[in-house]
Coordinates of C-alpha atoms in Angstrom, one line a residue:
Y82 CA -186.4 -8.4 120.1
A83 CA -182.6 -8.7 119.6
Q84 CA -183.2 -12.0 117.8
C85 CA -185.8 -10.5 115.6
E86 CA -183.0 -8.1 114.2
R87 CA -180.6 -10.9 114.0
V88 CA -183.1 -12.8 111.8
R89 CA -184.3 -9.9 109.8
L90 CA -180.6 -8.8 109.0
G91 CA -179.5 -12.4 108.2
L92 CA -176.8 -12.4 110.9
P93 CA -175.3 -15.5 112.3
E94 CA -176.7 -17.2 115.6
D95 CA -173.4 -16.3 117.6
V96 CA -173.5 -12.6 116.7
C97 CA -173.2 -9.9 119.4
L98 CA -176.0 -7.5 119.0
A99 CA -177.7 -5.1 121.2
L100 CA -181.0 -3.4 120.5
L101 CA -181.2 0.2 121.8
Q102 CA -184.2 2.6 122.3
W103 CA -182.9 6.2 122.4
N104 CA -179.7 5.9 124.5
S105 CA -180.5 2.7 126.4
V106 CA -180.0 -1.0 125.6
L107 CA -183.5 -2.7 125.4
A108 CA -182.5 -6.2 124.6
V109 CA -179.2 -7.9 124.0
T110 CA -178.2 -11.4 122.4
Y111 CA -176.7 -14.0 124.6
P112 CA -173.2 -13.8 122.9
A113 CA -173.1 -10.0 123.7
R114 CA -174.2 -10.7 127.2
N115 CA -171.6 -13.5 127.8
L116 CA -168.7 -12.3 125.9
H117 CA -168.8 -8.3 126.6
K118 CA -171.1 -8.2 129.6
I119 CA -173.5 -6.1 127.8
K120 CA -176.8 -5.7 129.8
R121 CA -180.1 -3.7 129.6
G122 CA -179.7 -0.2 130.2
D123 CA -176.4 0.2 128.9
S124 CA -175.9 3.3 126.7
W125 CA -174.4 3.4 123.2
D126 CA -171.1 4.5 124.3
T127 CA -171.0 1.8 126.9
V128 CA -171.8 -0.9 124.5
N129 CA -168.9 0.3 122.2
E130 CA -166.5 0.5 125.1
K131 CA -167.2 -3.1 126.5
S132 CA -167.0 -4.6 123.0
S133 CA -164.4 -2.3 121.5
S134 CA -167.0 -1.6 118.9
Q135 CA -167.4 -5.1 118.0
C136 CA -170.9 -5.5 119.0
W137 CA -173.7 -4.6 116.5
A138 CA -175.8 -1.6 117.9
I139 CA -179.2 -1.4 116.3
H140 CA -181.9 1.0 117.1
L141 CA -185.4 -0.1 117.1
P142 CA -187.7 1.3 114.5
I143 CA -189.5 4.7 115.2
L144 CA -192.4 6.3 113.8
R145 CA -191.5 10.0 113.1
R146 CA -193.6 13.0 113.6
R147 CA -195.4 14.2 110.5
Q148 CA -194.4 10.9 108.9
E149 CA -196.9 9.4 106.4
L150 CA -198.1 6.1 107.6
K151 CA -198.5 3.7 104.6
G152 CA -199.9 0.7 106.3
I153 CA -198.7 -2.2 108.4
P154 CA -196.2 -4.5 106.5
S155 CA -196.4 -8.3 106.4
Y156 CA -194.0 -10.7 108.0
E157 CA -192.6 -11.6 104.7
S158 CA -191.9 -8.1 103.6
V159 CA -189.8 -7.6 106.9
Y160 CA -188.1 -10.8 107.6
N161 CA -187.9 -12.5 104.2
L162 CA -185.3 -10.1 102.7
T163 CA -183.1 -11.0 99.8
T164 CA -179.2 -11.0 100.7
E165 CA -178.9 -7.8 98.9
E166 CA -181.5 -6.2 100.9
Q167 CA -180.2 -7.5 104.2
L168 CA -176.8 -6.0 103.4
E169 CA -178.2 -2.7 102.6
C170 CA -180.2 -2.6 105.8
Q171 CA -177.1 -3.6 107.7
K172 CA -175.1 -0.8 106.1
K173 CA -177.9 1.9 106.9
E174 CA -178.9 0.7 110.3
R175 CA -175.7 -0.3 112.3
G176 CA -174.7 2.2 114.8
V177 CA -177.2 4.9 113.8
R178 CA -178.5 6.6 116.8
Q179 CA -181.9 8.1 117.3
S180 CA -183.1 10.8 119.6
Q181 CA -186.5 10.8 121.5
H182 CA -187.7 14.0 120.0
Q183 CA -187.7 12.5 116.5
G184 CA -190.5 10.1 117.0
K185 CA -192.0 7.2 119.0
A186 CA -190.9 3.7 119.3
C187 CA -192.7 1.3 116.9
L188 CA -193.0 -2.4 118.0
E189 CA -194.9 -3.7 115.0
R190 CA -191.9 -5.5 113.7
Y191 CA -191.8 -7.6 116.8
R192 CA -195.6 -8.1 116.9
L193 CA -195.4 -9.6 113.3
A194 CA -192.5 -12.0 114.4
S195 CA -194.4 -13.0 117.4
M196 CA -197.6 -13.8 115.5
R197 CA -195.8 -15.8 113.0
I198 CA -193.9 -17.9 115.6
F199 CA -197.0 -18.8 117.3
E200 CA -198.5 -19.8 114.1
V201 CA -195.9 -22.3 113.6
V202 CA -196.1 -23.5 117.4
L203 CA -199.8 -24.2 116.8
E204 CA -199.3 -26.0 113.4
S205 CA -196.6 -28.1 115.1
L206 CA -198.8 -29.2 118.0
Q207 CA -201.7 -29.8 115.8
K208 CA -199.7 -32.0 113.6
Y209 CA -198.1 -33.9 116.1
L210 CA -200.7 -34.2 118.9
G211 CA -204.0 -33.2 117.6
K212 CA -206.2 -30.2 118.0
D213 CA -207.5 -31.2 121.4
K214 CA -204.5 -32.7 123.1
F215 CA -203.0 -29.6 124.4
I216 CA -203.7 -26.1 126.2
L217 CA -201.7 -23.3 125.3
E218 CA -201.5 -20.0 127.4
R219 CA -199.7 -17.0 125.7
A220 CA -197.9 -15.3 128.7
S221 CA -196.2 -12.4 126.6
I222 CA -195.0 -11.4 123.1
D223 CA -192.2 -14.1 123.4
E224 CA -193.4 -16.6 126.0
F225 CA -196.0 -19.3 126.5
Y226 CA -197.1 -22.2 128.8
L227 CA -198.2 -25.5 127.4
D228 CA -200.1 -28.1 129.1
I229 CA -199.8 -31.6 127.4
T230 CA -200.2 -33.7 130.8
Q231 CA -202.8 -36.2 129.4
Y232 CA -201.0 -36.6 126.0
C233 CA -197.6 -37.3 127.7
H234 CA -199.1 -39.8 130.3
D235 CA -201.2 -41.7 127.4
S236 CA -198.2 -41.8 125.0
S237 CA -195.8 -43.1 127.7
E238 CA -198.2 -45.8 128.8
E239 CA -198.6 -47.0 125.1
G240 CA -194.8 -47.4 125.0
G241 CA -194.3 -45.4 121.7
D242 CA -190.9 -45.0 120.3
E243 CA -190.8 -41.2 121.2
T244 CA -189.0 -41.7 124.6
L245 CA -185.7 -41.1 126.2
S246 CA -184.2 -44.0 124.2
N247 CA -184.6 -41.6 121.2
V248 CA -181.2 -39.7 121.8
N249 CA -181.8 -37.2 119.2
A250 CA -185.2 -36.1 120.6
M251 CA -183.5 -35.6 124.2
K252 CA -180.5 -33.5 122.7
N253 CA -179.7 -30.4 124.6
T254 CA -182.0 -31.4 127.4
V255 CA -180.6 -30.7 130.9
I256 CA -182.2 -33.2 133.2
F257 CA -182.7 -32.6 137.1
G258 CA -183.8 -35.5 139.2
H259 CA -184.0 -38.5 137.1
R260 CA -186.3 -41.2 138.4
K261 CA -187.8 -44.5 136.9
D262 CA -191.4 -43.8 137.4
S263 CA -194.4 -42.7 135.5
I264 CA -193.8 -38.8 136.0
Q265 CA -190.4 -39.3 134.7
R266 CA -191.6 -41.2 131.4
A267 CA -194.4 -38.4 131.0
L268 CA -191.7 -35.6 131.3
E269 CA -189.5 -37.3 128.8
Q270 CA -192.4 -37.4 126.4
A271 CA -192.9 -33.7 126.9
C272 CA -189.1 -33.2 126.1
V273 CA -189.7 -34.9 122.8
V274 CA -192.7 -32.6 122.0
S275 CA -190.8 -29.5 123.1
G276 CA -187.8 -30.4 120.9
R277 CA -189.9 -30.9 117.9
I278 CA -191.6 -27.4 118.4
R279 CA -188.3 -25.8 118.8
D280 CA -186.8 -27.5 115.6
E281 CA -189.7 -26.6 113.6
V282 CA -189.6 -23.0 114.6
R283 CA -185.8 -22.8 113.9
D284 CA -186.0 -24.7 110.5
E285 CA -188.8 -22.5 109.2
L286 CA -188.2 -19.1 110.6
G287 CA -184.6 -19.2 112.0
F288 CA -185.5 -18.3 115.6
T289 CA -184.1 -20.2 118.4
M290 CA -186.1 -21.0 121.4
S291 CA -185.5 -22.4 125.1
A292 CA -188.0 -24.4 127.0
G293 CA -188.6 -25.8 130.5
I294 CA -190.5 -28.9 131.3
S295 CA -191.8 -29.7 134.7
T296 CA -195.0 -30.5 136.6
N297 CA -196.3 -27.0 137.1
K298 CA -195.8 -23.6 135.6
M299 CA -193.5 -22.2 138.3
M300 CA -191.1 -25.0 138.0
A301 CA -191.2 -25.0 134.2
K302 CA -190.3 -21.3 134.2
L303 CA -187.4 -22.1 136.3
A304 CA -186.5 -25.1 134.2
A305 CA -186.3 -22.8 131.1
S306 CA -183.7 -20.6 132.6
H307 CA -181.4 -23.6 132.7
G308 CA -182.1 -24.3 129.0
K309 CA -181.2 -21.0 127.7
P310 CA -180.2 -19.7 125.2
N311 CA -180.9 -22.6 122.8
G312 CA -181.8 -25.7 124.7
Q313 CA -184.2 -27.1 127.0
A314 CA -184.2 -28.6 130.6
M315 CA -186.4 -30.9 132.7
I316 CA -187.1 -30.8 136.4
H317 CA -188.6 -33.8 138.2
P318 CA -190.4 -33.2 141.4
H319 CA -187.7 -35.0 143.3
A320 CA -185.3 -32.3 142.3
F321 CA -187.5 -29.4 143.5
S322 CA -185.7 -28.9 146.8
S323 CA -182.2 -28.6 145.3
I324 CA -183.5 -26.3 142.7
L325 CA -185.1 -24.0 145.1
A326 CA -182.1 -24.1 147.4
T327 CA -180.0 -22.4 144.5
T328 CA -182.8 -20.1 143.1
K329 CA -182.9 -16.5 144.2
L330 CA -186.2 -15.4 145.7
S331 CA -186.4 -12.6 143.2
K332 CA -186.0 -14.8 140.3
V333 CA -189.2 -16.9 141.1
R334 CA -192.3 -16.0 139.2
N335 CA -194.5 -13.6 141.0
F336 CA -191.8 -12.6 143.6
G337 CA -190.0 -9.9 141.6
G338 CA -192.1 -7.1 143.0
K339 CA -194.1 -6.0 146.0
L340 CA -194.6 -9.6 147.2
G341 CA -191.0 -10.5 146.9
K342 CA -190.1 -7.5 148.9
E343 CA -192.7 -8.4 151.6
A344 CA -191.2 -11.9 151.8
E345 CA -187.7 -10.6 152.1
R346 CA -188.6 -8.9 155.2
L347 CA -189.3 -12.3 156.9
I348 CA -185.5 -13.1 156.7
D349 CA -183.1 -10.9 158.6
R350 CA -180.4 -10.3 156.4
D351 CA -178.5 -7.3 155.0
N352 CA -178.1 -8.5 151.5
C353 CA -181.7 -9.4 150.3
D354 CA -180.3 -10.4 146.9
E355 CA -178.8 -13.5 148.2
I356 CA -181.9 -15.0 149.7
M357 CA -182.9 -18.3 148.3
M358 CA -186.5 -19.3 147.8
S359 CA -186.1 -22.5 149.9
E360 CA -185.3 -20.3 152.9
L361 CA -189.1 -19.5 153.2
Q362 CA -189.7 -23.1 154.1
Q363 CA -188.5 -22.5 157.8
F364 CA -191.8 -20.5 158.3
S365 CA -195.0 -22.2 159.3
L366 CA -198.1 -21.5 157.6
L367 CA -199.3 -19.6 160.8
Q368 CA -196.3 -17.5 160.8
L369 CA -196.8 -16.6 157.2
K370 CA -200.4 -15.6 157.9
Q371 CA -199.4 -13.4 160.7
H372 CA -196.8 -11.7 158.3
F373 CA -198.9 -11.3 155.2
S374 CA -202.3 -10.7 156.9
S375 CA -203.9 -12.7 154.3
H376 CA -204.8 -16.4 154.3
D377 CA -204.5 -16.8 150.5
T378 CA -201.1 -14.9 150.2
A379 CA -199.8 -16.9 153.2
Q380 CA -200.9 -20.3 151.5
F381 CA -199.5 -19.2 148.3
V382 CA -196.0 -18.4 149.6
F383 CA -196.2 -21.6 151.6
D384 CA -196.8 -23.7 148.6
I385 CA -194.4 -21.9 146.2
C386 CA -191.4 -22.1 148.3
R387 CA -192.0 -26.0 148.2
G388 CA -192.4 -26.0 144.4
I389 CA -196.2 -26.3 144.6
D390 CA -197.9 -24.1 142.0
K391 CA -201.6 -24.8 141.6
E392 CA -202.3 -22.2 139.0
P393 CA -203.5 -24.2 135.9
V394 CA -202.5 -23.2 132.2
K395 CA -205.3 -21.2 130.7
E396 CA -206.6 -21.6 127.2
T397 CA -205.5 -18.5 125.1
K398 CA -204.6 -19.7 121.6
G399 CA -208.1 -18.3 120.4
A400 CA -208.0 -15.2 122.5
L401 CA -207.6 -11.9 121.0
V402 CA -206.1 -8.6 122.3
K403 CA -208.5 -6.6 124.4
S404 CA -206.9 -3.3 123.5
I405 CA -204.8 -1.6 120.9
T406 CA -202.6 1.0 122.5
A407 CA -200.1 3.5 121.5
F408 CA -198.2 5.8 124.1
K409 CA -195.5 8.3 123.9
S410 CA -193.5 9.7 126.8
F411 CA -191.5 12.8 126.6
P412 CA -189.8 15.3 128.8
A413 CA -192.6 17.3 130.8
T414 CA -194.0 20.0 128.6
D415 CA -197.1 22.3 128.4
C416 CA -196.3 23.1 124.7
K417 CA -199.6 22.8 122.9
Q418 CA -198.2 22.3 119.5
Q419 CA -195.6 19.6 120.7
I420 CA -198.4 17.4 122.3
Q421 CA -200.7 18.0 119.4
S422 CA -198.0 16.5 117.1
W423 CA -197.5 13.6 119.1
L424 CA -201.3 12.9 119.4
E425 CA -201.4 13.1 115.4
L426 CA -198.8 10.5 115.3
L427 CA -200.6 8.3 117.9
A428 CA -203.8 8.6 116.3
G429 CA -202.2 7.5 112.8
E430 CA -200.6 4.3 114.4
I431 CA -204.0 3.4 116.3
V432 CA -206.1 3.6 113.0
L433 CA -203.6 1.6 110.9
R434 CA -203.4 -1.1 113.6
V435 CA -207.1 -1.2 114.1
S436 CA -207.5 -1.5 110.4
Q437 CA -205.2 -4.4 110.3
D438 CA -207.0 -6.1 113.3
T439 CA -210.4 -5.6 111.6
K440 CA -209.2 -7.4 108.4
R441 CA -207.9 -10.3 110.5
H442 CA -210.6 -10.8 112.9
G443 CA -213.6 -9.1 111.6
R444 CA -214.2 -6.7 114.5
H445 CA -213.9 -3.0 115.4
P446 CA -213.6 -1.1 118.8
K447 CA -216.5 0.8 120.1
T448 CA -214.5 3.0 122.4
C449 CA -211.2 5.0 122.5
T450 CA -209.6 6.2 125.6
M451 CA -207.0 9.0 125.8
S452 CA -204.4 8.7 128.9
Y453 CA -202.0 11.2 130.0
T454 CA -199.4 11.4 132.8
Y455 CA -197.7 14.0 134.7
Y456 CA -195.3 14.7 137.6
T457 CA -196.7 15.9 141.0
T458 CA -193.8 18.0 141.5
P459 CA -194.5 21.8 142.4
N460 CA -193.3 22.8 138.9
G461 CA -194.6 19.8 137.1
R462 CA -191.1 18.7 135.9
R463 CA -189.2 15.6 136.6
P464 CA -187.8 15.1 140.1
Q465 CA -184.1 15.9 140.5
G466 CA -181.6 13.6 142.3
T467 CA -183.6 10.3 141.8
N468 CA -183.8 7.5 139.2
S469 CA -187.2 6.3 140.0
T470 CA -189.9 8.8 139.7
R471 CA -192.9 6.3 140.1
S472 CA -194.1 7.8 143.4
Q473 CA -194.4 11.3 141.9
R474 CA -196.3 10.3 138.8
Q475 CA -200.0 10.4 138.2
S476 CA -201.9 8.9 135.4
R477 CA -205.4 10.0 134.3
S478 CA -207.7 9.1 131.3
I479 CA -210.4 10.6 129.4
R480 CA -213.2 8.6 127.3
L481 CA -213.3 9.9 123.7
G482 CA -216.0 9.5 121.1
Y483 CA -215.7 7.8 117.7
H484 CA -213.9 10.2 115.4
P485 CA -211.8 10.0 112.2
P486 CA -208.2 10.9 112.9
E487 CA -208.7 14.6 111.8
S488 CA -211.5 15.0 114.5
L489 CA -210.0 12.8 117.1
V490 CA -206.9 15.1 117.7
P491 CA -208.8 18.3 117.9
Q492 CA -211.3 16.9 120.5
A493 CA -208.4 15.4 122.5
M494 CA -206.5 18.7 122.5
E495 CA -209.6 20.5 123.4
R496 CA -210.0 18.3 126.5
L497 CA -206.2 18.5 127.3
L498 CA -205.9 22.3 127.2
P499 CA -207.5 23.1 130.7
I500 CA -205.3 20.2 132.1
L501 CA -202.1 21.8 130.4
K502 CA -202.9 24.9 132.5
Q503 CA -202.4 23.0 135.7
H504 CA -199.8 20.3 134.8
P505 CA -197.2 20.0 132.1
L506 CA -197.7 16.6 130.6
R507 CA -195.0 13.8 130.4
G508 CA -196.8 11.4 128.2
V509 CA -200.1 10.7 126.2
G510 CA -201.5 7.6 124.9
L511 CA -204.5 6.4 122.9
S512 CA -206.2 3.0 123.4
A513 CA -209.0 1.5 121.3
T514 CA -210.9 -1.1 123.3
N515 CA -214.4 -2.7 123.8
F516 CA -214.3 -4.5 120.5
E517 CA -217.4 -6.0 118.7
S518 CA -217.4 -8.6 115.9
K519 CA -218.9 -7.1 112.9
C520 CA -218.6 -8.3 109.2
E521 CA -217.6 -6.0 106.5
V522 CA -217.1 -3.0 108.6
A523 CA -215.1 -0.2 107.4
I524 CA -212.5 1.3 109.6
D525 CA -213.9 4.7 109.2
H526 CA -217.0 3.5 111.2
F527 CA -214.9 3.4 114.3
F528 CA -214.5 7.1 114.1
S529 CA -217.8 8.2 112.6
Q530 CA -220.2 8.3 115.2
T531 CA -219.1 11.2 117.3
G532 CA -220.4 13.7 114.9
K533 CA -223.9 12.7 116.1
R534 CA -223.0 13.7 119.7
K535 CA -224.2 17.0 121.0
A536 CA -221.8 19.6 122.2
T537 CA -223.7 19.8 125.4
D538 CA -222.6 16.3 126.4
P539 CA -221.3 16.1 129.9
N540 CA -217.6 16.0 130.5
P541 CA -216.4 12.3 130.9
E542 CA -213.9 13.4 133.7
T543 CA -216.8 14.5 136.0
M544 CA -219.6 11.9 135.2
T545 CA -219.9 8.7 137.2
A546 CA -221.6 6.5 134.6
K547 CA -223.0 6.7 131.1
A548 CA -225.3 4.5 129.2
L549 CA -224.4 3.7 125.7
P550 CA -226.4 1.9 123.1
C551 CA -225.3 -1.6 122.0
Q552 CA -226.3 -3.8 119.2
T553 CA -229.2 -5.6 121.2
G554 CA -230.6 -2.2 122.3
T555 CA -230.0 -2.8 125.9
P556 CA -228.3 0.0 127.7
Q557 CA -224.7 -0.7 128.6
T558 CA -223.2 1.0 131.6
I559 CA -219.6 2.1 131.3
F560 CA -218.0 3.4 134.4
V561 CA -215.2 6.1 134.4
D562 CA -213.3 3.7 136.8
Q563 CA -212.7 1.4 133.9
D564 CA -211.0 4.3 132.3
L565 CA -208.8 5.1 135.3
A566 CA -207.9 1.3 135.4
L567 CA -206.9 1.2 131.8
A568 CA -204.7 4.3 132.3
K569 CA -203.0 2.7 135.2
K570 CA -202.5 -0.5 133.1
I571 CA -201.1 1.4 130.2
Q572 CA -198.6 3.2 132.5
A573 CA -197.7 0.0 134.4
S574 CA -197.0 -1.6 131.2
Y575 CA -194.9 1.2 130.2
D576 CA -192.8 1.0 133.4
R577 CA -192.5 -2.8 133.2
E578 CA -191.2 -2.7 129.6
H579 CA -188.4 0.0 130.5
N580 CA -189.7 2.7 128.1
L581 CA -190.7 0.4 125.4
W582 CA -192.9 2.9 123.9

C-alpha cells in the first residue's frame, strides 16, 4: 500500500513514507522503516517525532458519509498522473489527517494496482514461458506463488543461455547452499525467470518486487524475506537446516497464530519469541502426536520444521473473487441515524464494485448478506483496560433479498432495529456473494427481485434452511450456517488486516 502511494505521487524509490488509517500506520516503506524505525501501529505524532517530520505521512483514501459515488476509476486515471497533478496531490495530501467518523477506508486504489501488476506478471510469463508452462497461485493482494518446476528442469537440461553464467540475470540474487547438481541448475533458471518478471513490472509500472526461489512454498516464502525490499534470494535444499536454525518459529508460514502458540508450549522457555523453527526437530513424530492430539497436525509440524512442505501451488490465475465486501467499524453505538448513514455508504460502494465486476466478468451476485458485530460486555461498550477485545466480540449475519440501494438500506435497518435494543453495534458490513454468469445483465437486476417477496417471508435469523430457485429450476438449499461462516470470515479478515476497513 505504501508503494502504491509512492508510485501514484511520483516519489523516488528511497522515499520515507508512511500510510496511515485514522491514527495508526497501516503500511511503511523500507527506507522509513530502516532509517527512522517507523513501524505499523505508530501514530501520526510518533511518525513525526521519529523522523523529525521528514517522513511523508499520507492517509489512505476514504469514502465520506453522504458523499456522491460517481464510479470506480481506472488504473490510468489514478496512477498515470501528469507531473503537475502529482505535485498538486502531494501538496493537498501530505500530513492531512482524517478521523474515523468522517467515513470509511476505501481500498479500491490498491485493488487497481494489484490487478494491473498481476496483468503484467501474466503477460511476462506467457511471453517468456508460454501459456501452459506455469502454475500461478494468488495468495493475497500483493503476493503470489509460482510453480515453474518442469520448465526450469527442461530448460536447464537443454543447456540454454539463461543460466548462472548470465551475470545480469542473477543480479541482486542472494544464494544459500550452492551445489553443482540438477536442483541447483533448475533453481538458477527460476532466478532468471523471476528477475525478468520483476524487471518488467518495474519498467512498465514503477513497482519494485522481492522474490524467493526454492523447492517448496514455505522455503520460497522464507527466501523472499532475504530478498527484500527489491531483490531476490534462492535457497537450495542443502541450506534448509542452516536457514531454519536462524528463523524464528513465529515467522514461518502457518505458525504465526494458534498453531505457533501450541508449538511453543513444547519448548520450555520464558522468551518464546527466541524459539527457532529447527528446535522442533528434537521431538519425534510420536511425541508430536501426543502433544497435538492429531496425526495430521503432528505430521505437518514434523515435516515443516525440517523444511518439507508438501502443499502444492494451486492454479488461481483464472479465479475470480467469491464475494465483494464492504465493512465499517465504529465506536459502539445504538444510534439508528448513525448506523443508517453507514449502511447507505456501504450499499453505494457495494453497488459500484458489483457494477464494475459485472462489466469485467459478465456475472452478478444472487445474494447479499449483512453482517454486524457487537461487544458482549454488560453495557455493550468496548471493554476497558485491554488492547485485545477479540474474546468479547460477537459476529452475526442476516440474509437479505435483492434490492436497489434505496430499498436495501430500509430493509437492513428494519432487521437491525430489534437487535439495537439488545446490543449497541460496533460494526456493520454488506457482502455480495453467490455469483452467477449472465450476459448483458443490468446491475439493477441484482437488487430487483425482493419486491416480489411477500412480507410474510420467515425471519432469516430463525429459519434453518431455505430453497431458492436457480437457473435450471432445481431447488438450491442455502443454510444459515453459511451466513454465520461468512460473518466470521469478514470479521477475521478485518482483524487480520489491522482495521483495514
